[in-house]
Tab-separated table of C-alpha atoms in Angstrom:
chain	number	residue	atom	x	y	z
A	1	MET	CA	-6.942	27.189	-16.611
A	2	GLY	CA	-5.432	24.060	-16.769
A	3	GLU	CA	-8.781	22.244	-17.920
A	4	LEU	CA	-8.587	24.533	-20.657
A	5	GLU	CA	-4.949	23.904	-21.847
A	6	ASP	CA	-6.303	20.346	-21.237
A	7	ASN	CA	-8.672	20.778	-23.786
A	8	HIS	CA	-6.134	23.019	-26.176
A	9	ILE	CA	-3.420	19.446	-26.092
A	10	THR	CA	-5.928	17.021	-26.640
A	11	GLU	CA	-7.604	18.834	-29.886
A	12	GLU	CA	-4.189	19.922	-30.777
A	13	PHE	CA	-3.159	16.353	-30.847
A	14	GLU	CA	-6.510	14.906	-32.648
A	15	GLN	CA	-5.445	17.462	-35.583
A	16	LEU	CA	-1.573	15.885	-35.774
A	17	ILE	CA	-2.883	12.718	-35.453
A	18	ALA	CA	-5.298	13.098	-38.407
A	19	THR	CA	-2.386	14.616	-40.589
A	20	GLU	CA	-0.213	11.448	-40.236
A	21	ASP	CA	2.843	13.651	-40.137
A	22	LYS	CA	4.935	11.863	-37.707
A	23	LEU	CA	7.895	14.853	-37.242
A	24	ALA	CA	5.154	17.145	-35.981
A	25	ILE	CA	3.637	14.207	-33.822
A	26	ARG	CA	6.877	13.883	-32.473
A	27	GLU	CA	7.909	17.343	-32.040
A	28	PHE	CA	4.485	18.305	-30.275
A	29	LEU	CA	4.672	15.367	-28.021
A	30	ASP	CA	8.238	15.912	-27.605
A	31	ASP	CA	7.079	19.573	-26.260
A	32	GLN	CA	4.505	17.963	-23.540
A	33	ASN	CA	5.020	17.833	-19.849
A	34	ILE	CA	5.628	14.144	-19.205
A	35	ALA	CA	2.203	13.880	-17.091
A	36	ASP	CA	0.805	15.917	-20.149
A	37	VAL	CA	1.316	13.095	-22.415
A	38	ALA	CA	0.519	10.122	-19.949
A	39	GLU	CA	-2.937	11.850	-20.167
A	40	LEU	CA	-3.030	11.459	-23.769
A	41	ILE	CA	-2.326	7.753	-23.514
A	42	ASP	CA	-4.792	7.174	-21.069
A	43	GLU	CA	-7.286	9.194	-23.204
A	44	TYR	CA	-6.724	7.675	-26.602
A	45	PRO	CA	-5.974	4.272	-25.722
A	46	GLU	CA	-6.003	3.569	-29.264
A	47	TYR	CA	-2.695	5.171	-29.862
A	48	GLU	CA	-1.046	4.258	-26.898
A	49	ALA	CA	1.641	2.917	-28.636
A	50	GLN	CA	1.909	5.232	-31.410
A	51	ILE	CA	2.826	7.739	-28.632
A	52	ILE	CA	5.737	6.383	-27.104
A	53	ALA	CA	6.734	5.330	-30.362
A	54	ASN	CA	6.926	8.758	-31.482
A	55	LEU	CA	8.362	10.610	-28.457
A	56	SER	CA	12.099	10.486	-28.349
A	57	ILE	CA	13.714	7.603	-26.796
A	58	HIS	CA	14.381	9.015	-23.161
A	59	ARG	CA	10.770	10.796	-22.795
A	60	ALA	CA	9.255	7.442	-23.976
A	61	ALA	CA	11.232	5.812	-20.986
A	62	SER	CA	9.913	8.489	-18.319
A	63	THR	CA	6.576	7.862	-19.405
A	64	PHE	CA	6.894	4.720	-19.642
A	65	LYS	CA	7.429	4.186	-15.908
A	66	ILE	CA	4.486	5.995	-14.790
A	67	LEU	CA	2.364	4.067	-16.597
A	68	ASP	CA	-0.173	1.227	-15.362
A	69	PHE	CA	1.178	-1.855	-15.402
A	70	PRO	CA	-1.343	-3.192	-17.816
A	71	THR	CA	-0.825	-0.615	-20.088
A	72	GLN	CA	2.705	-0.980	-20.181
A	73	LYS	CA	1.680	-5.020	-21.220
A	74	ARG	CA	0.156	-3.443	-24.258
A	75	ILE	CA	2.528	-1.019	-25.331
A	76	VAL	CA	5.006	-3.295	-25.171
A	77	ALA	CA	3.149	-5.744	-27.096
A	78	GLU	CA	2.640	-3.261	-29.818
A	79	LEU	CA	5.672	-2.041	-30.283
A	80	PRO	CA	7.956	-3.351	-32.969
A	81	SER	CA	11.210	-5.643	-31.339
A	82	PHE	CA	13.653	-2.859	-31.969
A	83	LYS	CA	11.718	-0.474	-30.321
A	84	THR	CA	10.983	-2.202	-27.516
A	85	ALA	CA	14.916	-3.047	-27.068
A	86	GLU	CA	15.154	0.373	-27.356
A	87	LEU	CA	12.547	1.494	-24.927
A	88	LEU	CA	13.683	-1.496	-22.489
A	89	ASN	CA	17.239	-0.506	-22.582
A	90	GLU	CA	17.031	3.464	-21.632
A	91	LEU	CA	14.419	2.529	-18.431
A	92	GLN	CA	16.728	2.535	-14.973
A	93	ALA	CA	17.197	-0.869	-13.846
A	94	ASP	CA	14.761	-0.522	-11.266
A	95	ASP	CA	12.114	0.500	-12.935
A	96	ARG	CA	12.782	-2.781	-15.694
A	97	THR	CA	12.782	-4.733	-13.227
A	98	SER	CA	9.676	-3.518	-11.389
A	99	PHE	CA	7.787	-4.020	-14.970
A	100	LEU	CA	9.591	-7.263	-16.110
A	101	GLU	CA	9.258	-9.024	-13.010
A	102	ASP	CA	5.168	-8.890	-13.135
A	103	LEU	CA	5.517	-10.824	-16.512
A	104	PRO	CA	4.788	-14.136	-17.272
A	105	LYS	CA	8.023	-16.108	-17.594
A	106	LYS	CA	7.218	-16.795	-21.020
A	107	VAL	CA	7.423	-13.211	-22.057
A	108	LEU	CA	10.156	-12.387	-19.991
A	109	ARG	CA	12.795	-14.786	-21.154
A	110	ASP	CA	11.763	-13.069	-24.557
A	111	LEU	CA	12.464	-9.465	-23.307
A	112	ILE	CA	15.637	-10.409	-22.185
A	113	LYS	CA	16.880	-11.388	-24.899
A	114	LEU	CA	16.176	-7.628	-26.526
A	115	LEU	CA	18.685	-6.548	-23.717
A	116	GLU	CA	22.413	-5.306	-24.125
A	117	PRO	CA	25.085	-7.936	-22.028
A	118	GLU	CA	25.468	-5.281	-19.161
A	119	GLU	CA	21.584	-4.574	-19.020
A	120	ARG	CA	20.352	-8.053	-18.886
A	121	MET	CA	23.196	-8.986	-16.714
A	122	ILE	CA	21.989	-6.239	-13.927
A	123	THR	CA	18.510	-7.074	-14.653
A	124	LEU	CA	18.944	-10.699	-14.036
A	125	SER	CA	20.827	-10.202	-11.072
A	126	LEU	CA	17.109	-7.086	-9.473
A	127	LEU	CA	15.462	-10.477	-10.279
A	128	GLY	CA	17.534	-12.927	-8.568
A	129	TYR	CA	16.561	-11.045	-5.049
A	130	PRO	CA	13.392	-12.504	-3.293
A	131	GLU	CA	10.349	-10.645	-4.387
A	132	ASP	CA	9.315	-7.644	-2.483
A	133	SER	CA	12.518	-7.368	-1.355
A	134	VAL	CA	14.943	-4.079	-1.728
A	135	GLY	CA	16.955	-5.926	-3.786
A	136	ARG	CA	14.339	-5.934	-6.636
A	137	LEU	CA	13.633	-1.786	-6.464
A	138	MET	CA	17.335	-0.642	-5.823
A	139	THR	CA	19.624	0.733	-9.337
A	140	PRO	CA	23.240	0.075	-9.699
A	141	ASP	CA	23.370	3.083	-10.750
A	142	TYR	CA	24.765	5.859	-8.012
A	143	ILE	CA	28.079	8.191	-7.676
A	144	TYR	CA	30.977	6.814	-5.200
A	145	VAL	CA	33.766	8.383	-3.855
A	146	TYR	CA	36.901	7.361	-2.217
A	147	GLU	CA	38.316	9.161	1.138
A	148	HIS	CA	41.200	10.093	-0.612
A	149	ASN	CA	39.547	12.135	-3.426
A	150	THR	CA	39.223	15.898	-2.499
A	151	VAL	CA	36.447	18.438	-3.876
A	152	ASN	CA	37.730	18.933	-6.793
A	153	GLU	CA	37.991	15.181	-7.594
A	154	VAL	CA	34.429	14.761	-6.908
A	155	PHE	CA	33.054	17.684	-8.898
A	156	ASP	CA	35.030	15.888	-11.908
A	157	ILE	CA	33.560	12.143	-11.312
A	158	ILE	CA	30.106	13.777	-10.966
A	159	ARG	CA	30.732	15.209	-14.776
A	160	LYS	CA	31.965	12.127	-16.123
A	161	PHE	CA	29.693	9.931	-14.786
A	162	GLY	CA	26.374	11.819	-13.625
A	163	GLN	CA	24.731	11.610	-16.536
A	164	ASP	CA	23.926	8.357	-16.435
A	165	ASN	CA	22.770	7.982	-12.890
A	166	GLU	CA	19.438	8.209	-11.487
A	167	THR	CA	19.965	10.895	-8.925
A	168	ILE	CA	23.284	12.612	-7.898
A	169	ASP	CA	21.689	14.311	-4.635
A	170	VAL	CA	23.600	11.812	-2.399
A	171	ILE	CA	27.409	11.038	-2.976
A	172	TYR	CA	28.411	7.732	-1.960
A	173	VAL	CA	31.852	6.891	-0.089
A	174	ILE	CA	33.424	3.759	-0.477
A	175	ASN	CA	36.600	1.821	0.670
A	176	ASP	CA	38.688	-0.278	-1.674
A	177	LYS	CA	36.995	-3.430	-0.898
A	178	GLY	CA	33.169	-1.594	-2.062
A	179	GLU	CA	32.306	-1.038	1.867
A	180	LEU	CA	30.140	1.515	2.569
A	181	LEU	CA	31.929	3.862	4.483
A	182	ASP	CA	29.966	7.021	4.617
A	183	ASP	CA	26.735	8.955	2.368
A	184	LEU	CA	27.163	12.751	1.584
A	185	ARG	CA	24.747	15.092	0.464
A	186	ILE	CA	25.662	17.264	-2.560
A	187	LYS	CA	25.515	20.419	-0.862
A	188	GLU	CA	28.585	18.987	1.549
A	189	PHE	CA	30.598	19.238	-1.820
A	190	ILE	CA	29.144	22.626	-2.658
A	191	LEU	CA	29.880	24.209	-0.281
A	192	ALA	CA	33.537	22.924	0.968
A	193	ALA	CA	36.676	23.977	-0.392
A	194	PRO	CA	37.897	22.512	-3.942
A	195	GLY	CA	40.954	21.087	-1.921
A	196	LYS	CA	39.428	19.626	1.175
A	197	LEU	CA	39.294	15.758	1.203
A	198	VAL	CA	36.554	13.774	1.671
A	199	SER	CA	37.488	11.840	4.940
A	200	GLU	CA	37.138	15.598	6.125
A	201	LEU	CA	33.415	15.950	5.384
A	202	MET	CA	32.691	12.969	6.533
A	203	ASP	CA	30.690	12.230	9.325
A	204	GLU	CA	29.939	8.254	9.134
A	205	ARG	CA	26.593	8.526	10.599
A	206	VAL	CA	25.317	6.548	7.538
A	207	ILE	CA	21.920	4.446	6.939
A	208	ALA	CA	21.931	1.779	4.957
A	209	LEU	CA	19.468	-0.607	3.855
A	210	ASN	CA	20.042	-4.624	3.451
A	211	VAL	CA	19.330	-6.167	-0.013
A	212	THR	CA	16.951	-8.757	1.276
A	213	ASP	CA	14.962	-6.377	3.615
A	214	ASP	CA	11.288	-6.197	3.271
A	215	GLN	CA	9.924	-2.973	0.878
A	216	GLU	CA	7.960	-2.377	3.706
A	217	HIS	CA	10.422	-1.643	6.289
A	218	ALA	CA	12.657	0.256	3.413
A	219	ASN	CA	9.161	3.006	3.250
A	220	GLN	CA	9.487	3.030	7.290
A	221	VAL	CA	13.326	3.620	7.187
A	222	PHE	CA	12.772	6.543	4.523
A	223	LYS	CA	10.059	8.201	6.096
A	224	MET	CA	11.903	8.082	9.821
A	225	ASN	CA	15.042	9.718	8.144
A	226	ASN	CA	13.615	12.133	5.894
A	227	ARG	CA	16.116	10.775	2.745
A	228	VAL	CA	15.633	11.172	-0.746
A	229	ALA	CA	17.733	8.126	-1.416
A	230	LEU	CA	18.783	5.250	0.468
A	231	PRO	CA	22.098	3.116	-0.138
A	232	VAL	CA	21.647	-1.249	-0.097
A	233	VAL	CA	24.268	-3.389	1.114
A	234	ASP	CA	24.959	-7.351	1.470
A	235	THR	CA	25.670	-9.000	4.572
A	236	ASN	CA	29.269	-7.895	4.936
A	237	ASN	CA	28.789	-4.241	3.866
A	238	VAL	CA	29.559	-3.811	1.024
A	239	LEU	CA	27.537	-1.068	-1.418
A	240	LEU	CA	25.790	-2.713	-3.627
A	241	GLY	CA	22.918	-0.183	-5.387
A	242	ILE	CA	21.211	2.377	-3.581
A	243	ILE	CA	16.545	3.152	-3.630
A	244	THR	CA	15.408	6.601	-4.915
A	245	ILE	CA	11.886	8.430	-3.353
A	246	ASP	CA	10.376	7.911	-6.432
A	247	ASP	CA	10.899	4.035	-5.759
A	248	ILE	CA	9.570	3.371	-2.311
A	249	LEU	CA	6.234	6.132	-3.493
A	250	TRP	CA	5.173	3.310	-5.285
A	251	VAL	CA	5.578	0.885	-2.765
A	252	ALA	CA	3.989	3.248	-0.130
A	253	THR	CA	0.983	3.248	-2.917
A	254	GLU	CA	0.802	-0.857	-3.477
A	255	GLU	CA	1.293	-1.504	0.341
A	256	PHE	CA	-2.077	0.726	0.947
A	257	SER	CA	-4.328	-0.651	-2.298
A	258	GLU	CA	-2.973	-4.357	-0.817
A	259	ASP	CA	-4.135	-3.539	2.572
A	260	MET	CA	-7.287	-1.677	1.936
A	261	GLN	CA	-8.308	-4.725	-0.324
A	262	LYS	CA	-7.306	-6.906	2.951
A	263	MET	CA	-9.325	-4.651	5.025
A	264	GLY	CA	-12.496	-5.268	3.156
A	265	GLY	CA	-12.344	-9.055	3.230
A	266	THR	CA	-10.764	-10.348	-0.232
A	267	GLU	CA	-7.098	-11.325	-0.994
A	268	ALA	CA	-4.809	-8.512	-2.255
A	269	LEU	CA	-5.658	-7.900	-6.091
A	270	ASP	CA	-2.127	-8.178	-8.555
A	271	GLU	CA	-4.026	-6.495	-10.839
A	272	PRO	CA	-6.903	-3.144	-12.088
A	273	TYR	CA	-9.594	-4.404	-11.348
A	274	LEU	CA	-11.124	-4.218	-14.805
A	275	GLU	CA	-8.357	-5.355	-16.090
A	276	MET	CA	-7.934	-9.380	-13.646
A	277	PRO	CA	-10.262	-12.056	-15.178
A	278	LEU	CA	-13.442	-12.928	-13.735
A	279	LEU	CA	-12.499	-16.084	-12.647
A	280	ARG	CA	-9.181	-14.761	-11.061
A	281	LEU	CA	-11.673	-11.844	-9.477
A	282	PHE	CA	-13.517	-14.571	-7.948
A	283	ARG	CA	-11.085	-16.645	-6.574
A	284	LYS	CA	-9.847	-13.717	-4.385
A	285	ARG	CA	-12.874	-13.213	-2.973
A	286	ILE	CA	-14.667	-16.503	-2.831
A	287	GLY	CA	-12.852	-17.595	0.295
A	288	TRP	CA	-13.080	-15.196	3.000
A	289	LEU	CA	-16.719	-15.190	1.617
A	290	VAL	CA	-16.984	-19.084	2.572
A	291	VAL	CA	-14.979	-18.277	5.782
A	292	LEU	CA	-16.638	-15.073	7.229
A	293	PHE	CA	-20.140	-16.838	5.682
A	294	LEU	CA	-18.838	-20.304	7.877
A	295	GLY	CA	-18.795	-17.719	10.933
A	296	GLU	CA	-22.320	-16.476	10.857
A	297	MET	CA	-23.426	-20.190	10.694
A	298	LEU	CA	-22.060	-19.409	14.347
A	299	THR	CA	-24.966	-16.900	14.647
A	300	ALA	CA	-27.421	-19.429	13.436
A	301	THR	CA	-25.957	-21.699	16.559
A	302	ALA	CA	-26.129	-18.764	19.393
A	303	MET	CA	-29.710	-17.997	18.130
A	304	GLY	CA	-30.867	-21.717	18.583
A	305	TYR	CA	-28.781	-22.129	22.040
A	306	PHE	CA	-31.441	-19.265	23.598
A	307	GLU	CA	-34.749	-20.484	21.296
A	308	ASP	CA	-36.130	-21.236	25.109
A	309	GLU	CA	-35.865	-17.613	25.868
A	310	ILE	CA	-36.502	-15.814	22.531
A	311	ALA	CA	-39.992	-17.950	22.370
A	312	LYS	CA	-40.726	-16.486	26.318
A	313	ALA	CA	-39.565	-12.676	25.032
A	314	LEU	CA	-39.781	-12.107	21.483
A	315	VAL	CA	-39.813	-8.740	21.898
A	316	LEU	CA	-35.842	-9.286	23.060
A	317	THR	CA	-35.467	-10.462	18.997
A	318	LEU	CA	-36.056	-6.856	17.808
A	319	PHE	CA	-33.170	-5.444	18.810
A	320	ILE	CA	-30.318	-8.070	17.923
A	321	PRO	CA	-30.048	-6.366	14.838
A	322	LEU	CA	-29.237	-3.517	17.016
A	323	ILE	CA	-26.710	-5.191	19.622
A	324	ILE	CA	-24.978	-7.041	17.174
A	325	SER	CA	-24.374	-4.522	14.144
A	326	SER	CA	-23.394	-1.537	17.381
A	327	GLY	CA	-20.678	-4.677	18.195
A	328	GLY	CA	-19.625	-5.190	14.167
A	329	ASN	CA	-19.247	-1.484	13.944
A	330	SER	CA	-17.574	-0.942	17.035
A	331	GLY	CA	-15.080	-3.618	16.410
A	332	SER	CA	-15.012	-2.281	12.204
A	333	GLN	CA	-13.607	0.997	14.151
A	334	ALA	CA	-10.662	-0.426	15.918
A	335	SER	CA	-9.523	-2.822	13.843
A	336	THR	CA	-9.266	-0.540	10.922
A	337	LEU	CA	-7.657	2.432	13.540
A	338	ILE	CA	-4.759	-0.140	14.696
A	339	ILE	CA	-4.182	-1.309	11.631
A	340	GLN	CA	-3.482	1.929	9.828
A	341	ALA	CA	-0.947	3.519	12.987
A	342	MET	CA	0.306	-0.355	12.864
A	343	ALA	CA	1.247	0.726	8.562
A	344	VAL	CA	2.263	4.121	9.630
A	345	GLY	CA	4.620	2.794	12.675
A	346	GLU	CA	2.920	4.578	15.377
A	347	ILE	CA	2.287	1.110	17.383
A	348	THR	CA	4.474	-1.983	17.567
A	349	ILE	CA	3.436	-5.104	19.230
A	350	SER	CA	4.966	-3.894	22.473
A	351	ASP	CA	2.795	-1.347	22.924
A	352	TRP	CA	-0.721	-3.950	23.031
A	353	TRP	CA	-0.818	-3.400	26.811
A	354	ARG	CA	-1.325	0.801	26.350
A	355	VAL	CA	-3.632	0.175	23.346
A	356	LEU	CA	-6.118	-2.599	25.549
A	357	ARG	CA	-6.037	-0.177	28.186
A	358	ARG	CA	-7.015	2.672	25.926
A	359	GLU	CA	-9.900	0.645	24.341
A	360	ILE	CA	-10.887	-0.738	27.780
A	361	LEU	CA	-11.532	2.965	28.999
A	362	SER	CA	-13.206	3.740	24.907
A	363	GLY	CA	-15.329	0.273	24.830
A	364	VAL	CA	-16.286	2.103	27.748
A	365	MET	CA	-17.180	4.913	27.511
A	366	LEU	CA	-18.733	4.299	23.947
A	367	GLY	CA	-20.594	1.617	24.856
A	368	THR	CA	-22.482	3.736	27.749
A	369	ILE	CA	-23.172	6.280	25.536
A	370	LEU	CA	-24.741	4.229	22.979
A	371	GLY	CA	-26.555	2.088	26.214
A	372	ILE	CA	-28.050	5.376	27.148
A	373	ILE	CA	-29.620	6.213	23.783
A	374	GLY	CA	-30.365	2.875	23.775
A	375	PHE	CA	-32.460	2.827	27.062
A	376	VAL	CA	-34.281	6.285	26.213
A	377	ARG	CA	-35.214	4.539	22.567
A	378	VAL	CA	-37.183	2.174	24.783
A	379	ALA	CA	-38.514	4.572	27.054
A	380	VAL	CA	-39.660	6.661	25.121
A	381	TRP	CA	-41.246	4.179	22.291
A	382	GLN	CA	-43.336	2.876	25.602
A	383	GLN	CA	-44.695	6.106	26.067
A	384	PHE	CA	-46.397	6.618	22.685
A	385	THR	CA	-47.197	2.744	22.244
A	386	ASP	CA	-46.687	0.406	25.149
A	387	ILE	CA	-45.356	-1.881	22.936
A	388	TYR	CA	-42.719	-3.911	25.562
A	389	GLY	CA	-45.496	-4.010	28.336
A	390	PRO	CA	-45.321	-3.543	32.065
A	391	HIS	CA	-41.326	-4.796	32.114
A	392	TRP	CA	-40.451	-2.488	29.731
A	393	PHE	CA	-37.548	-1.144	32.557
A	394	PHE	CA	-36.083	-3.959	32.517
A	395	ILE	CA	-35.938	-4.711	28.976
A	396	GLY	CA	-34.512	-0.777	28.623
A	397	CYS	CA	-31.765	-2.316	31.051
A	398	THR	CA	-30.853	-5.300	28.730
A	399	VAL	CA	-30.337	-3.125	26.084
A	400	GLY	CA	-28.448	-0.459	27.606
A	401	VAL	CA	-26.332	-3.079	29.436
A	402	SER	CA	-25.671	-5.058	26.336
A	403	LEU	CA	-24.895	-2.421	24.378
A	404	VAL	CA	-21.564	-1.148	27.361
A	405	GLY	CA	-20.531	-4.979	26.800
A	406	VAL	CA	-20.430	-6.132	23.408
A	407	VAL	CA	-19.508	-2.687	22.056
A	408	LEU	CA	-16.212	-3.336	24.507
A	409	TRP	CA	-16.366	-6.405	23.698
A	410	GLY	CA	-15.812	-5.232	20.458
A	411	THR	CA	-13.505	-2.000	20.268
A	412	LEU	CA	-11.135	-4.686	22.250
A	413	SER	CA	-11.309	-7.933	19.303
A	414	GLY	CA	-10.753	-5.115	16.735
A	415	SER	CA	-7.328	-3.803	18.808
A	416	MET	CA	-5.760	-6.798	19.731
A	417	LEU	CA	-6.539	-9.026	17.119
A	418	PRO	CA	-4.339	-7.163	14.394
A	419	ILE	CA	-1.791	-7.313	17.043
A	420	LEU	CA	-1.860	-10.925	17.713
A	421	LEU	CA	-1.497	-11.441	14.176
A	422	LYS	CA	1.450	-9.715	13.973
A	423	ARG	CA	2.795	-11.455	16.576
A	424	LEU	CA	2.323	-14.812	14.807
A	425	GLY	CA	3.704	-13.018	11.765
A	426	ALA	CA	0.673	-12.790	9.858
A	427	ASP	CA	-0.720	-9.734	8.186
A	428	PRO	CA	-2.620	-7.881	10.276
A	429	ALA	CA	-4.849	-6.880	7.932
A	430	VAL	CA	-6.080	-9.660	7.127
A	431	SER	CA	-8.097	-9.343	10.487
A	432	SER	CA	-10.589	-7.089	8.053
A	433	ALA	CA	-13.456	-5.004	9.045
A	434	PRO	CA	-15.816	-7.866	8.281
A	435	PHE	CA	-13.697	-10.440	10.032
A	436	VAL	CA	-14.227	-8.370	13.067
A	437	ALA	CA	-17.369	-7.710	12.399
A	438	THR	CA	-18.352	-11.830	12.106
A	439	LEU	CA	-16.447	-12.841	15.788
A	440	VAL	CA	-18.543	-10.043	17.231
A	441	ASP	CA	-21.894	-11.120	15.545
A	442	VAL	CA	-21.096	-14.640	17.268
A	443	THR	CA	-20.631	-13.016	20.695
A	444	GLY	CA	-22.490	-10.693	20.610
A	445	LEU	CA	-25.473	-12.404	21.086
A	446	ILE	CA	-23.965	-14.311	23.404
A	447	ILE	CA	-23.500	-11.426	25.394
A	448	TYR	CA	-27.097	-10.431	24.522
A	449	PHE	CA	-28.885	-13.447	25.838
A	450	SER	CA	-26.735	-13.376	29.127
A	451	VAL	CA	-27.642	-9.859	29.978
A	452	ALA	CA	-31.564	-10.710	29.574
A	453	TYR	CA	-31.605	-13.711	31.312
A	454	PHE	CA	-29.802	-11.540	34.374
A	455	PHE	CA	-32.660	-8.924	34.351
A	456	LEU	CA	-35.514	-10.546	33.106
A	457	GLN	CA	-35.119	-14.552	34.848
A	458	GLY	CA	-38.253	-14.740	36.882
A	459	ILE	CA	-40.122	-11.593	34.856
A	460	MET	CA	-39.975	-12.610	31.638
A	461	LEU	CA	-37.696	-15.890	31.130
């Protein structure tokens, strides 16, 4: 049904565009859901600026805020200056700042000039906060009241100022100095008697963010406290603005994308993949590839160190890919699990000992299963091919015990490295799966040939 409806919308849009009847196009677009208009923009990029220009300004701003940044940038470049000014002035301060902060400085200066004096002052204020701080996300539009106000007076204030606010779900209580005293859900006022004072409804269990807090920290606070909006204060507890849940959802999506890219062994991309210039994409990827390549060169060095052992027992080389890939896979598993758990707040640095104990047990169990499979593989192949010769049992033991050691080392490396990086103030996501795999490749060879020397000394070595 949804697909049929989408087809109907696109067909009607194509017919209206062909007629060039601006009034009919505007009426049609204003009748659609915001999400449907955004889909039309994605499907017809050649008409994206025309679609925004034909929407009522309020709906144009609502649509613009949910588009991706490259699309926003193209639309602003194509719109006439007066339309761009209308659009930017209509956007909520936080949404406008989110768009402007990623633009080149020259473009930013030109667009700032299009803002009304009050909006310009607000925007410059928000842009003045550190990048990725809560100050960049907050909106200065919120409803505030005083302790001495009655419930009736609160509703009068909401009626007077609520229209221009992003949300009125939460009402903020301040004193004469502008300091935050409490935040109350609007339900509290709806259910209270008209003459009741705000002070009688307050419980002073307010949760606030500092304007310089990291956006990722704000994401955690939202999740832990189940809020639709949170107040933002300065170091003196003066209320500066609020952050709403829709802004935090965008932050969470961006943080997730960055973590996935870093875990894949690249720097975080600050533009969509297809929009990023090839040279910049190359620079984002080459750094880690060089580091990983240099790391893998240590693998060749390790193999050179065991050159005599390899020459005496060439059969050992058959299992090198099996051994090092098993260690890398276990390390990548552990690294991914720990980074994800840290990202959602399930694990902190202080939990390192608990993580270590769990991963030791996990590594031994996982390694034992793989070791048994490896030994059985040697035994079965020997029965049919005699490929491993009379000392197949010791070769099987070498493979089995090596897998236990390498998998255990992989899980320990993969789990502890993110915690160590976090402790040093670095981003845990940079202990990506490729990085852990490279580390385990080198050490895995050392473990493998050390175990081989133990089992095969005096027999094959």
